PDB file of C-alpha atoms in Angstrom:
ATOM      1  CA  UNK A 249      44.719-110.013-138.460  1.00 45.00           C
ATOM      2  CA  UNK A 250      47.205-107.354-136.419  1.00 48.00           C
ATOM      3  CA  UNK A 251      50.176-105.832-138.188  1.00 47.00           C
ATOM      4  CA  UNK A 252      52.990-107.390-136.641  1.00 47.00           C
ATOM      5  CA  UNK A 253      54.804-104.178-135.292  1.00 45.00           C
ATOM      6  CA  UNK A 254      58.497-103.212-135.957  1.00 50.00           C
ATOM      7  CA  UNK A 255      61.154-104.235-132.917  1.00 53.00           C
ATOM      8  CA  UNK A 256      61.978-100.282-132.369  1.00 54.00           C
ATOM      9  CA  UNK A 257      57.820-100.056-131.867  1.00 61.00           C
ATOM     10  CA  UNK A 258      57.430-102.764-129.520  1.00 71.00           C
ATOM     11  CA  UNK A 259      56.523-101.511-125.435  1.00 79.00           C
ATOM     12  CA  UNK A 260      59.701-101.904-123.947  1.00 86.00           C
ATOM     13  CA  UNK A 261      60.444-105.279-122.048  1.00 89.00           C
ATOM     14  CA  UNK A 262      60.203-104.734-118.452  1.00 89.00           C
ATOM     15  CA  UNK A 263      62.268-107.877-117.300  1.00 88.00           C
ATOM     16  CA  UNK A 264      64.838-106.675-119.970  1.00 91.00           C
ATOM     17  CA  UNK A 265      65.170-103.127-118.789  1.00 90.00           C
ATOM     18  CA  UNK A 266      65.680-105.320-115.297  1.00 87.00           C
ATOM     19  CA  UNK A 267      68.427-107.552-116.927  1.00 88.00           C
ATOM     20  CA  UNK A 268      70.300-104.835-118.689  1.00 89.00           C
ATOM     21  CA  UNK A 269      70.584-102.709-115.134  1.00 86.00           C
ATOM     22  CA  UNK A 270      71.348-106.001-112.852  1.00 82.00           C
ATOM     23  CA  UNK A 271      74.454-107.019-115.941  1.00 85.00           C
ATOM     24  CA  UNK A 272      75.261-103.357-115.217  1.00 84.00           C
ATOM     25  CA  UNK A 273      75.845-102.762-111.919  1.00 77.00           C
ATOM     26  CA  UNK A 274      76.975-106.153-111.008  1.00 75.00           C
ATOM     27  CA  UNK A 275      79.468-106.126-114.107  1.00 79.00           C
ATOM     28  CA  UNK A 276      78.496-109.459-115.123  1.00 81.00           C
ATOM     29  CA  UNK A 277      75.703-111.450-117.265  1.00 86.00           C
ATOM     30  CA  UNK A 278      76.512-114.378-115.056  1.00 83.00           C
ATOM     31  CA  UNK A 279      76.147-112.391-111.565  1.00 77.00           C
ATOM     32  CA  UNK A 280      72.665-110.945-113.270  1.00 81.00           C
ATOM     33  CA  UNK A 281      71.691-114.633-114.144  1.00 83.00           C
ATOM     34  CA  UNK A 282      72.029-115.655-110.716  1.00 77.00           C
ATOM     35  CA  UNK A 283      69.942-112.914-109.595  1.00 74.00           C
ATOM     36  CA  UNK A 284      67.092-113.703-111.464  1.00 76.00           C
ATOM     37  CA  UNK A 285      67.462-117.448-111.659  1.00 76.00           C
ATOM     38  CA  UNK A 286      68.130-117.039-115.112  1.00 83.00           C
ATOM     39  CA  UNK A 287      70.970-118.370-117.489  1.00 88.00           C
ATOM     40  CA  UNK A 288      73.721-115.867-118.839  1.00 88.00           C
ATOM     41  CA  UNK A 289      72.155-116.718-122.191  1.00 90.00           C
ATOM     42  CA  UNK A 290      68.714-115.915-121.705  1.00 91.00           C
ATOM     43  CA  UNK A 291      70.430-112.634-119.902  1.00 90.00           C
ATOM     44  CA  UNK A 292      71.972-112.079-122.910  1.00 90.00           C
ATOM     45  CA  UNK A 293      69.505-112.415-125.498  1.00 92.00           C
ATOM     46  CA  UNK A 294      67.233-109.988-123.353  1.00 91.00           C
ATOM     47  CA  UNK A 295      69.493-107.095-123.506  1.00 92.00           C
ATOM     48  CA  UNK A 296      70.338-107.899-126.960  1.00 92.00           C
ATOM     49  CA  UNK A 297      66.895-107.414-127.850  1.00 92.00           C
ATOM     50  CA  UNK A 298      66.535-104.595-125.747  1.00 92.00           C
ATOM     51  CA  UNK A 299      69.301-102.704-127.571  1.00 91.00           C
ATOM     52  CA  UNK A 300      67.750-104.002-130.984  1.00 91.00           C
ATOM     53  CA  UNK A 301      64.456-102.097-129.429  1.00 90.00           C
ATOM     54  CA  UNK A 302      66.577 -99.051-128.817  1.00 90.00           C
ATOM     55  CA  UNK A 303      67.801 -98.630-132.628  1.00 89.00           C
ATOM     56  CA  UNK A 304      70.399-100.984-132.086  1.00 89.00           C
ATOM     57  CA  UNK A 305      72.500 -99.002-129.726  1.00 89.00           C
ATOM     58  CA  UNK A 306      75.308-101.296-128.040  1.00 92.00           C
ATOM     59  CA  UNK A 307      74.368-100.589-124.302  1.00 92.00           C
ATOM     60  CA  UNK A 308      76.811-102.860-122.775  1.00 91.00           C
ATOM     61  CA  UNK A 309      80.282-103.667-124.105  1.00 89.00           C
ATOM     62  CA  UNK A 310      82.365-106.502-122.593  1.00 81.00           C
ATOM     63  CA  UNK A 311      85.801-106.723-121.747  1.00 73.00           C
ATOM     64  CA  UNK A 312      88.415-109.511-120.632  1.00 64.00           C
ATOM     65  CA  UNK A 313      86.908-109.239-117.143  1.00 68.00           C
ATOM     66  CA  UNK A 314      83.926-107.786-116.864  1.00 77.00           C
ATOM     67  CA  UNK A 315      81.242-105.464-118.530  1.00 84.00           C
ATOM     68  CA  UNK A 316      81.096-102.496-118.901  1.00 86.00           C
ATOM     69  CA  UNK A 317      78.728 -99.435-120.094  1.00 90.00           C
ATOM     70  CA  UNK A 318      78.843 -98.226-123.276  1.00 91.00           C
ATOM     71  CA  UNK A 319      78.212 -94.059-123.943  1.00 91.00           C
ATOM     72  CA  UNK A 320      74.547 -95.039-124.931  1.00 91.00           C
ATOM     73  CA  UNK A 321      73.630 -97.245-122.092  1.00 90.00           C
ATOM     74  CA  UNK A 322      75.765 -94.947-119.639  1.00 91.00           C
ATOM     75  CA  UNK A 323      72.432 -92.173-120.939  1.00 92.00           C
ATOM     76  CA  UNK A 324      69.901 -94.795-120.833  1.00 92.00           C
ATOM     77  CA  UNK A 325      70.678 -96.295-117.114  1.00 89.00           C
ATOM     78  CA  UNK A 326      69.273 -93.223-115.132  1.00 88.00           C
ATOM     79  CA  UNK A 327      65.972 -93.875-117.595  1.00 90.00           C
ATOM     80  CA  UNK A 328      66.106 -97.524-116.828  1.00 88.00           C
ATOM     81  CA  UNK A 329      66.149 -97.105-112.958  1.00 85.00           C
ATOM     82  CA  UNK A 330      63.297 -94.780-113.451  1.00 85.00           C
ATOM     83  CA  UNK A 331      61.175 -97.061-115.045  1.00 88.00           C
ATOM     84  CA  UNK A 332      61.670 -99.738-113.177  1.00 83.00           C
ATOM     85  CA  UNK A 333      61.104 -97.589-109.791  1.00 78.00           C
ATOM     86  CA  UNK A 334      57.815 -96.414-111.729  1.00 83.00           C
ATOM     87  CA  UNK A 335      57.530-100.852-112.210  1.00 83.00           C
ATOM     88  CA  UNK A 336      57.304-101.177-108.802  1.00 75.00           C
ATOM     89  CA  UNK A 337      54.970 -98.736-107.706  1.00 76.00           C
ATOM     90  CA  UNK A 338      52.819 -99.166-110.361  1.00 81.00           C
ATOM     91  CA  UNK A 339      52.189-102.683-108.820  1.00 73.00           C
ATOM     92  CA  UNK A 340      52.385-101.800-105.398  1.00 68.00           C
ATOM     93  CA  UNK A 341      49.287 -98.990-106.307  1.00 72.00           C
ATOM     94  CA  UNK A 342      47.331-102.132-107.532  1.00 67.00           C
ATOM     95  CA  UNK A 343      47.652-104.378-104.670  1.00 61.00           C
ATOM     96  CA  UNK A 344      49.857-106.722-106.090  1.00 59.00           C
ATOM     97  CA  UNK A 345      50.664-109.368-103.271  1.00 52.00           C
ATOM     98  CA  UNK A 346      54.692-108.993-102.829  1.00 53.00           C
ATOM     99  CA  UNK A 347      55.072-105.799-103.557  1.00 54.00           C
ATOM    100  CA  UNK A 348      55.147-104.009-100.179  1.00 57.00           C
ATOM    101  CA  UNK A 349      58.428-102.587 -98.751  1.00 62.00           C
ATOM    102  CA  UNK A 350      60.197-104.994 -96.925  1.00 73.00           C
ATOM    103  CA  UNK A 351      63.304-104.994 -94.037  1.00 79.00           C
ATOM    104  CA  UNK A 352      66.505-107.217 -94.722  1.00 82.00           C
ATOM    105  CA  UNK A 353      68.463-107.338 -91.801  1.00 89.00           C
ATOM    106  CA  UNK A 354      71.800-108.435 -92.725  1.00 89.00           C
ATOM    107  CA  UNK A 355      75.318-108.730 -90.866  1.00 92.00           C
ATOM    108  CA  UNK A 356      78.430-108.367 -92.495  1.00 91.00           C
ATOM    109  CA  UNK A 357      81.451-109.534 -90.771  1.00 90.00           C
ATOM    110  CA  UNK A 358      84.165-106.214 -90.438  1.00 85.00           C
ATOM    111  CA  UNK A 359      86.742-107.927 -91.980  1.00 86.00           C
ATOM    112  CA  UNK A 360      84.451-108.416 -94.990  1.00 86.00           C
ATOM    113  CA  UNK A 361      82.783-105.497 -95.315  1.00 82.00           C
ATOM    114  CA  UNK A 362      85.732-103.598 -96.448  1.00 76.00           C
ATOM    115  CA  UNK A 363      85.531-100.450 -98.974  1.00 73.00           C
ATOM    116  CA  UNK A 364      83.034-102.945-101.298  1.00 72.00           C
ATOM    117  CA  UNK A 365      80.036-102.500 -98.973  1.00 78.00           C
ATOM    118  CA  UNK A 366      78.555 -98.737-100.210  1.00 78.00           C
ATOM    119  CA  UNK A 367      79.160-100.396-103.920  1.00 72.00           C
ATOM    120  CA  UNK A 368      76.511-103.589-102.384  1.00 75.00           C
ATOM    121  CA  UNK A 369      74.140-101.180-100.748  1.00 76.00           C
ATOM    122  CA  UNK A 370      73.430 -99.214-103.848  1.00 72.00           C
ATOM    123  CA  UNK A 371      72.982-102.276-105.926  1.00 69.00           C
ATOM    124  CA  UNK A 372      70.282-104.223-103.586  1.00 72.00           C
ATOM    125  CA  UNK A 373      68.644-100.738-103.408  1.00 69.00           C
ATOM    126  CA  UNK A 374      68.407-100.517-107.477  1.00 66.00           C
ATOM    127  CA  UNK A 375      67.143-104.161-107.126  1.00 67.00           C
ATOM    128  CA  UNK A 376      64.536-103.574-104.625  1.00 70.00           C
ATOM    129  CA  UNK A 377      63.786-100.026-104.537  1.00 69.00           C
ATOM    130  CA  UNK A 378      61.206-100.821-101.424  1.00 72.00           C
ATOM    131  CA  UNK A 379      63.786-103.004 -99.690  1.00 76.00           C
ATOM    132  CA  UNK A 380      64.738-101.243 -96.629  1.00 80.00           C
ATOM    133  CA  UNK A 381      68.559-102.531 -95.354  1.00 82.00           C
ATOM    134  CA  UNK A 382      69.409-102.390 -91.516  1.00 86.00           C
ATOM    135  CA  UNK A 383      72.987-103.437 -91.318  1.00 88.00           C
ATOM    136  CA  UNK A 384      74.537-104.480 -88.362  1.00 91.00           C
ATOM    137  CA  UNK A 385      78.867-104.902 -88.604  1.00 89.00           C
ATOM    138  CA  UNK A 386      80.275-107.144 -86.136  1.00 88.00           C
ATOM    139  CA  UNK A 387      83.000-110.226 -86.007  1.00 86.00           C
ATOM    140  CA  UNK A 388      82.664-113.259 -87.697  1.00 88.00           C
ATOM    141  CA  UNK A 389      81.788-115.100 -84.581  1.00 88.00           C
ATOM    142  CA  UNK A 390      79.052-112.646 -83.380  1.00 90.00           C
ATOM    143  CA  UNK A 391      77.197-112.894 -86.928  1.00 92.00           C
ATOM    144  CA  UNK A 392      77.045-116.263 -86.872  1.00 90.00           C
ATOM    145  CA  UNK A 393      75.843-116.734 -83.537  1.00 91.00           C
ATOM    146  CA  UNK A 394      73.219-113.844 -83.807  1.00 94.00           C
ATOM    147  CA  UNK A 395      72.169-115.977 -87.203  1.00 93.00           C
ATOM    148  CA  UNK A 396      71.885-118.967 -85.393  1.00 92.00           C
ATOM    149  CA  UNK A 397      68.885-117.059 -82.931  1.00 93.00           C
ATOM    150  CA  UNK A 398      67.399-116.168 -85.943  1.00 93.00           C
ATOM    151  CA  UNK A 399      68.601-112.244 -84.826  1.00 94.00           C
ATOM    152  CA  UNK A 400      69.376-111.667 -88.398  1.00 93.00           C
ATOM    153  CA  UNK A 401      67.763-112.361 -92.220  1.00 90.00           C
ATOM    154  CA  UNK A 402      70.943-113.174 -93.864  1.00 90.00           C
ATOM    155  CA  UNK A 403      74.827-113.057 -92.907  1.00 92.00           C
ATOM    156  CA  UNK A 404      77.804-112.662 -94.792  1.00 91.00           C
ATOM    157  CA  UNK A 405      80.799-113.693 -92.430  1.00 91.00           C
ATOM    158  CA  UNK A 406      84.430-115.505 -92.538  1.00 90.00           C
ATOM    159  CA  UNK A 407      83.862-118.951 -92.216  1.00 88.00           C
ATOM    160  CA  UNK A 408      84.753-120.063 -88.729  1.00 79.00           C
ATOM    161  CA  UNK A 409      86.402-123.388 -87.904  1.00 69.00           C
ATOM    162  CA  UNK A 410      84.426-126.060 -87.412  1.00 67.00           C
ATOM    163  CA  UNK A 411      81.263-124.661 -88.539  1.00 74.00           C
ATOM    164  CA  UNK A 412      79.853-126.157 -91.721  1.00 76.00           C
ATOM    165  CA  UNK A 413      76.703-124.432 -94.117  1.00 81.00           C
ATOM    166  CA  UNK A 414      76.652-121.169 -95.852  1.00 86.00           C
ATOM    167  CA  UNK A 415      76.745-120.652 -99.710  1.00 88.00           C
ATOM    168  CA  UNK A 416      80.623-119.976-100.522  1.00 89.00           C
ATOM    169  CA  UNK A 417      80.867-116.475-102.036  1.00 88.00           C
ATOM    170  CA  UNK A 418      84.802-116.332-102.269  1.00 85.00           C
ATOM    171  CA  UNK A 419      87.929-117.378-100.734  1.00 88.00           C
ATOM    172  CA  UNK A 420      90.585-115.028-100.360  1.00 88.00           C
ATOM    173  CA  UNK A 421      94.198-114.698 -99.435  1.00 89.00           C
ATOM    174  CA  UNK A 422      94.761-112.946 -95.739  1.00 93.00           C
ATOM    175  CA  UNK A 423      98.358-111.067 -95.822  1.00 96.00           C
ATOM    176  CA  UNK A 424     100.684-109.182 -93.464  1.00 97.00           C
ATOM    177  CA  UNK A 425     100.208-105.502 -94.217  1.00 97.00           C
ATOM    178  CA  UNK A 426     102.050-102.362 -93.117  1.00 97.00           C
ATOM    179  CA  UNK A 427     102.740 -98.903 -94.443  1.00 96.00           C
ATOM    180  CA  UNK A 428     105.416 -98.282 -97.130  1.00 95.00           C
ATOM    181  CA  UNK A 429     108.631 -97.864 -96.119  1.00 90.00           C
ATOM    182  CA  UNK A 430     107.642 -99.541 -92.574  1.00 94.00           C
ATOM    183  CA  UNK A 431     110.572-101.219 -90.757  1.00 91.00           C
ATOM    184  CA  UNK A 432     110.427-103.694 -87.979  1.00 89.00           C
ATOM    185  CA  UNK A 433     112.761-103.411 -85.093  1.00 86.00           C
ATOM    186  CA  UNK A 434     115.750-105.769 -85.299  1.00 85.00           C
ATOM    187  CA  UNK A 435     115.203-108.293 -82.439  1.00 87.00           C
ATOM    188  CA  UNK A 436     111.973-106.510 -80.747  1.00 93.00           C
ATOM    189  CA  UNK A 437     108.346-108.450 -80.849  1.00 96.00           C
ATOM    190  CA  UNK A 438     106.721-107.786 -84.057  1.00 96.00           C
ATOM    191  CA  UNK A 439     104.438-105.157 -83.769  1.00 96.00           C
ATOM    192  CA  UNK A 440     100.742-106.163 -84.241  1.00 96.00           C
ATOM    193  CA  UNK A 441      97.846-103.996 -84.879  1.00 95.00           C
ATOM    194  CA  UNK A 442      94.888-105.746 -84.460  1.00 93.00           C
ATOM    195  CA  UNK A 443      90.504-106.128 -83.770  1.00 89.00           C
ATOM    196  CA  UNK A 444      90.339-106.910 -80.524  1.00 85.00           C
ATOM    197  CA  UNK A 445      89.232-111.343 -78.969  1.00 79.00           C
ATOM    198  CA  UNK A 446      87.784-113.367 -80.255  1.00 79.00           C
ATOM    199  CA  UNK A 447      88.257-111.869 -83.669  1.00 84.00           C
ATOM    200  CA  UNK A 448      88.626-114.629 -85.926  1.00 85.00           C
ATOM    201  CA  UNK A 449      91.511-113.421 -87.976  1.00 90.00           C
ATOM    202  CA  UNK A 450      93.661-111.834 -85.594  1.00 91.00           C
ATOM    203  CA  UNK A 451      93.742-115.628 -84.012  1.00 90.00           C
ATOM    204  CA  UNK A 452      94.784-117.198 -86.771  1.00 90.00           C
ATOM    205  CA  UNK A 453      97.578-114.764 -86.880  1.00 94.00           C
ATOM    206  CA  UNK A 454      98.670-114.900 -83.511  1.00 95.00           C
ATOM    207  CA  UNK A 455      98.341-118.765 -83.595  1.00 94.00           C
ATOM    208  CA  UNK A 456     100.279-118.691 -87.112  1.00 95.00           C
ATOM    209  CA  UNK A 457     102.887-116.321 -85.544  1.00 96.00           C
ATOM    210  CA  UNK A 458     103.402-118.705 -82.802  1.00 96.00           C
ATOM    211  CA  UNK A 459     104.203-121.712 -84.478  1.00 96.00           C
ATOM    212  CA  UNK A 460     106.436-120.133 -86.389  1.00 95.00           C
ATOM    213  CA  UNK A 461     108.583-118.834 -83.161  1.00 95.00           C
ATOM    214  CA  UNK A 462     107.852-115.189 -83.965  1.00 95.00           C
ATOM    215  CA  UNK A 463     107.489-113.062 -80.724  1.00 96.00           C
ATOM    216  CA  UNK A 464     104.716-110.487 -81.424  1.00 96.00           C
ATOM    217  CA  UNK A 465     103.018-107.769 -79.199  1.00 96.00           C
ATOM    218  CA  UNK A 466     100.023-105.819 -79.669  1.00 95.00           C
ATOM    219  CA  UNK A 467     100.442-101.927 -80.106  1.00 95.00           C
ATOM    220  CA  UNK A 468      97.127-100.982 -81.382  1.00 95.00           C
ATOM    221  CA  UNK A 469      93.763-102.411 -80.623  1.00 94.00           C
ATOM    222  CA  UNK A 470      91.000-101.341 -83.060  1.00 86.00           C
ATOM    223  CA  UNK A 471      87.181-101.229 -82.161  1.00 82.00           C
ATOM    224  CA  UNK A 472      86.687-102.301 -85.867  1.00 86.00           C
ATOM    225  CA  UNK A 473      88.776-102.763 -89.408  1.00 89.00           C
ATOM    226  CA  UNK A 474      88.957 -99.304 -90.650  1.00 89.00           C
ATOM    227  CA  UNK A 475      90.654 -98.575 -86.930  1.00 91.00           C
ATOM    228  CA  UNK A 476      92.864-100.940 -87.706  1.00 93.00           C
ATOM    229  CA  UNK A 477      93.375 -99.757 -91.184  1.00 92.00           C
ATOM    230  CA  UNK A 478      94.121 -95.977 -90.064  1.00 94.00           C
ATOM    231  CA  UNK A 479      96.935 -97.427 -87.671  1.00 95.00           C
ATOM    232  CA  UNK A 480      98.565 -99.690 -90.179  1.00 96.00           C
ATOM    233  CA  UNK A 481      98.712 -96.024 -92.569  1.00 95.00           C
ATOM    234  CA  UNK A 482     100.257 -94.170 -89.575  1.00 95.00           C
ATOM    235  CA  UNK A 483     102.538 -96.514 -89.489  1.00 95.00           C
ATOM    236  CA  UNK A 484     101.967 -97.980 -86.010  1.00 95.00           C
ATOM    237  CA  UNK A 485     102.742-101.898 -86.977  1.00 95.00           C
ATOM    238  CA  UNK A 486     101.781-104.788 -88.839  1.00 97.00           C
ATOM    239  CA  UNK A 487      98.094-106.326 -89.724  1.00 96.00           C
ATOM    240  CA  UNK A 488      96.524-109.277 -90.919  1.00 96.00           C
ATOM    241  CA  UNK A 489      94.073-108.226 -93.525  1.00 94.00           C
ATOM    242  CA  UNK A 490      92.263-109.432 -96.645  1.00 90.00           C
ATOM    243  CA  UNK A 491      93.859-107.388 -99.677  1.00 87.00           C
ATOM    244  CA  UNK A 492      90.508-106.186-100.485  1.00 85.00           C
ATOM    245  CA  UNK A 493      90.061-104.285 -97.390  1.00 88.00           C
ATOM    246  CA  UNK A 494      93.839-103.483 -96.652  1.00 91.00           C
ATOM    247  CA  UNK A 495      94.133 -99.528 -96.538  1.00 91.00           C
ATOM    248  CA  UNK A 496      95.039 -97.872 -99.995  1.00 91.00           C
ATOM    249  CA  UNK A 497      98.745 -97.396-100.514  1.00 93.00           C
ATOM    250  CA  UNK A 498      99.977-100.548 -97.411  1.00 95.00           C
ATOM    251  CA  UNK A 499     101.829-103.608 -99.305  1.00 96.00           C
ATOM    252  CA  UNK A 500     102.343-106.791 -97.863  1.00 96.00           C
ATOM    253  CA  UNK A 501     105.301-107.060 -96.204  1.00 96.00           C
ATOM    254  CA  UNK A 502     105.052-110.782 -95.195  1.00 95.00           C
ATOM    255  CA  UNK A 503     107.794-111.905 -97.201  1.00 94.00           C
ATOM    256  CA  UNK A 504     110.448-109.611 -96.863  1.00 93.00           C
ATOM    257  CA  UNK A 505     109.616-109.582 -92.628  1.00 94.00           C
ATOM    258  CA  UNK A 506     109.859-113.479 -92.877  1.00 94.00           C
ATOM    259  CA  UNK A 507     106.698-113.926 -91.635  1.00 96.00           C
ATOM    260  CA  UNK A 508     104.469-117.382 -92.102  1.00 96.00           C
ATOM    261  CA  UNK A 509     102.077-117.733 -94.695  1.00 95.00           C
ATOM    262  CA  UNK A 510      98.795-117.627 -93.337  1.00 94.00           C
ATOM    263  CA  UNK A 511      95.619-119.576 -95.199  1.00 90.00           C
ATOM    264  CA  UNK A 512      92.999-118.499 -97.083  1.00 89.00           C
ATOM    265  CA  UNK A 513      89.806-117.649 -95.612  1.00 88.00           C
ATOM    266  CA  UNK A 514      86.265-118.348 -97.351  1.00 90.00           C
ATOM    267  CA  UNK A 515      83.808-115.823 -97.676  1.00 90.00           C
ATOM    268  CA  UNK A 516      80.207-117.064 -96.887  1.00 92.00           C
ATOM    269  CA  UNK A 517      76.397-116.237 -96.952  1.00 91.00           C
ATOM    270  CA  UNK A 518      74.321-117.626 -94.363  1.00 91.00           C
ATOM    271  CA  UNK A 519      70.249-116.784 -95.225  1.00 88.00           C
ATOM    272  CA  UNK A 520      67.085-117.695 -93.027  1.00 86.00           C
ATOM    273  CA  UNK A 521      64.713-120.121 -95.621  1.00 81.00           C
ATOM    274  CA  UNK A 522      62.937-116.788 -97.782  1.00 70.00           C
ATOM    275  CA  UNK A 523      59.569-116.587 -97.036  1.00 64.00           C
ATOM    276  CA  UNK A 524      58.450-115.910-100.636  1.00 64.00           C
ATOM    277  CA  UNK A 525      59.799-115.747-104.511  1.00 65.00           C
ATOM    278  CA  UNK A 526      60.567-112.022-103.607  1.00 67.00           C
ATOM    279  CA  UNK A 527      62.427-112.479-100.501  1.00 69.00           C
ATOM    280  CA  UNK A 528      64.375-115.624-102.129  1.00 74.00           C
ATOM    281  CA  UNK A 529      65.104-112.730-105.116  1.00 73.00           C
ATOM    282  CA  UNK A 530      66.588-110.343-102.680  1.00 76.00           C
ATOM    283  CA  UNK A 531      68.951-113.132-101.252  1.00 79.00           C
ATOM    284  CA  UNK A 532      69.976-114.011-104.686  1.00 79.00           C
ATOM    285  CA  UNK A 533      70.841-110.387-105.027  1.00 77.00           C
ATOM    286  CA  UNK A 534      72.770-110.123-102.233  1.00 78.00           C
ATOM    287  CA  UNK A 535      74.915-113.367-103.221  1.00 80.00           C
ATOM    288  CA  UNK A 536      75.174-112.200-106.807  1.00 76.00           C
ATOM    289  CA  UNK A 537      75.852-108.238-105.573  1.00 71.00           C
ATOM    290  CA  UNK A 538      78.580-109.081-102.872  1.00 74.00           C
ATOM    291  CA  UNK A 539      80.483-111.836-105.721  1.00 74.00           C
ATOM    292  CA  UNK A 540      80.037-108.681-108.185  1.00 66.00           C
ATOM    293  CA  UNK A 541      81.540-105.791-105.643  1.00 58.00           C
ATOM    294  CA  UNK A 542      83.934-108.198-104.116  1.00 59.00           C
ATOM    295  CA  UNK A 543      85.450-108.270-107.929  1.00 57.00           C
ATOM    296  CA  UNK A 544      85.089-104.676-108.846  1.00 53.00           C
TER     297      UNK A 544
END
């Protein structure tokens, strides 16, 4: 009969090395459950175990809202990455069926994309090391229709009326943002700075602005959010934006200008049927990566 060895002598647990980076940079056992297909519990117990393999070092602490490294894990991650990378090629040296690199071609809408999307990138990389990303931005509208002719692997896009499908990553409040200290012009059109038609959200603020009575009049056309953003901080006008991709330092001014409340828009991922367990991983990622930078 075998010795039974001690925990902090055991080979080190691949899928919990896995778990313990996915909890990490998605700041959540739940997002790294849905990654994997796993439950937070079974997430859990992993990287307990894996700390209990470590000596018992804490790797990840949690807070109120999310988790967090600890000093040990923040000097164990880079390891971690490594050895998964090392995982990967490992099996790709042996012919393992699955492993080869693989393209995800992905749209992101450019009012969703926002600041969050470098955050994203990096964490479908460390999930897939041999997953190569080609991004394309465009509007809502574009995406979807692109989607539709099968143009595209997966989509992550505003929900536009009338269409139905699409797994529901968030809903979000759009606002009416300008620069501090921004002041509209006493009986002159508001001043809107805008994407250009048939951008989804600038017509549901023109449309919103127009039942409420409120002249408006474009003063700044943007080829694409960050445009937009730049004009709204050089104090140019008004824009409807999400407050997770509003400009640093703008505040909604929509109450104090007066101006109508405008609904919340929903957040969704549209993905072509995966072709295998790997590809359906990858989605999962995405879904679980976007939920995780969208609340980081």
């Amino acid at each position: 009969m075998q010795p039974t060895l001690p925990d902090t002598d055991r080979p080190l647990d691949i899928d919990a090395v896995r778990a313990f980076v996915l909890a990490s940079d998605l700041g959540s056992f739940t997002r790294a459950a849905e990654t994997v297909g796993s439950s937070q519990a079974a997430i859990s117990l992993r990287i307990k175990r894996l700390e209990v393999r470590l000596g018992g070092r804490q790797l990840l602490e949690r807070t109120p809202r999310r988790v967090r490294l600890s000093e040990a894990g923040e000097a164990f991650l880079p390891a971690a990455r490594d050895l998964l990378a090392a995982y990967e090629r490992a099996l790709d040296s042996a012919g393992v069926a699955g492993t080869a690199a693989r393209r995800l071609v992905l749209g992101i809408s450019d009012h969703v994309a926002g600041p969050a999307l470098p955050g994203l990138l990096a964490r479908l990389a460390a999930w897939d090391p041999r997953l190569v990303v080609e991004v394309r931005i465009a509007s809502s509208r574009d995406l979807a229709t692109a989607f539709d002719r099968r143009e595209l692997d997966a989509a992550v896009v505003r929900r536009e009326e009338g269409r139905r499908g699409g797994e529901l990553l968030l809903t979000e409040r759009i606002g009416w943002f300008a620069a501090p200290g921004y002041t509209p012009v006493a009986g002159a059109p508001l001043r809107l700075a805008t994407l250009a038609a048939p951008c989804g959200v600038r017509g549901l603020a023109v449309r919103a602005l127009d039942a409420a009575g409120i002249a408006w009049t474009e003063v700044f056309v943007g080829g694409g959010v960050m445009a937009v953003g730049a004009a709204v901080s050089a104090g140019l006008g008004v824009a409807a934006l999400a407050e997770r991709v509003a400009p640093p330092g703008t505040v909604d001014v929509g109450p104090a200008f007066g101006l109508p409340a405008l609904p919340a828009s929903e957040v969704v991922l549209h993905a072509q049927p995966a072709a295998d367990a790997r590809a359906d991983a990858v989605l999962r990622a995405l879904a679980a990566a976007f939920r995780g930078a969208a609340r980081g």
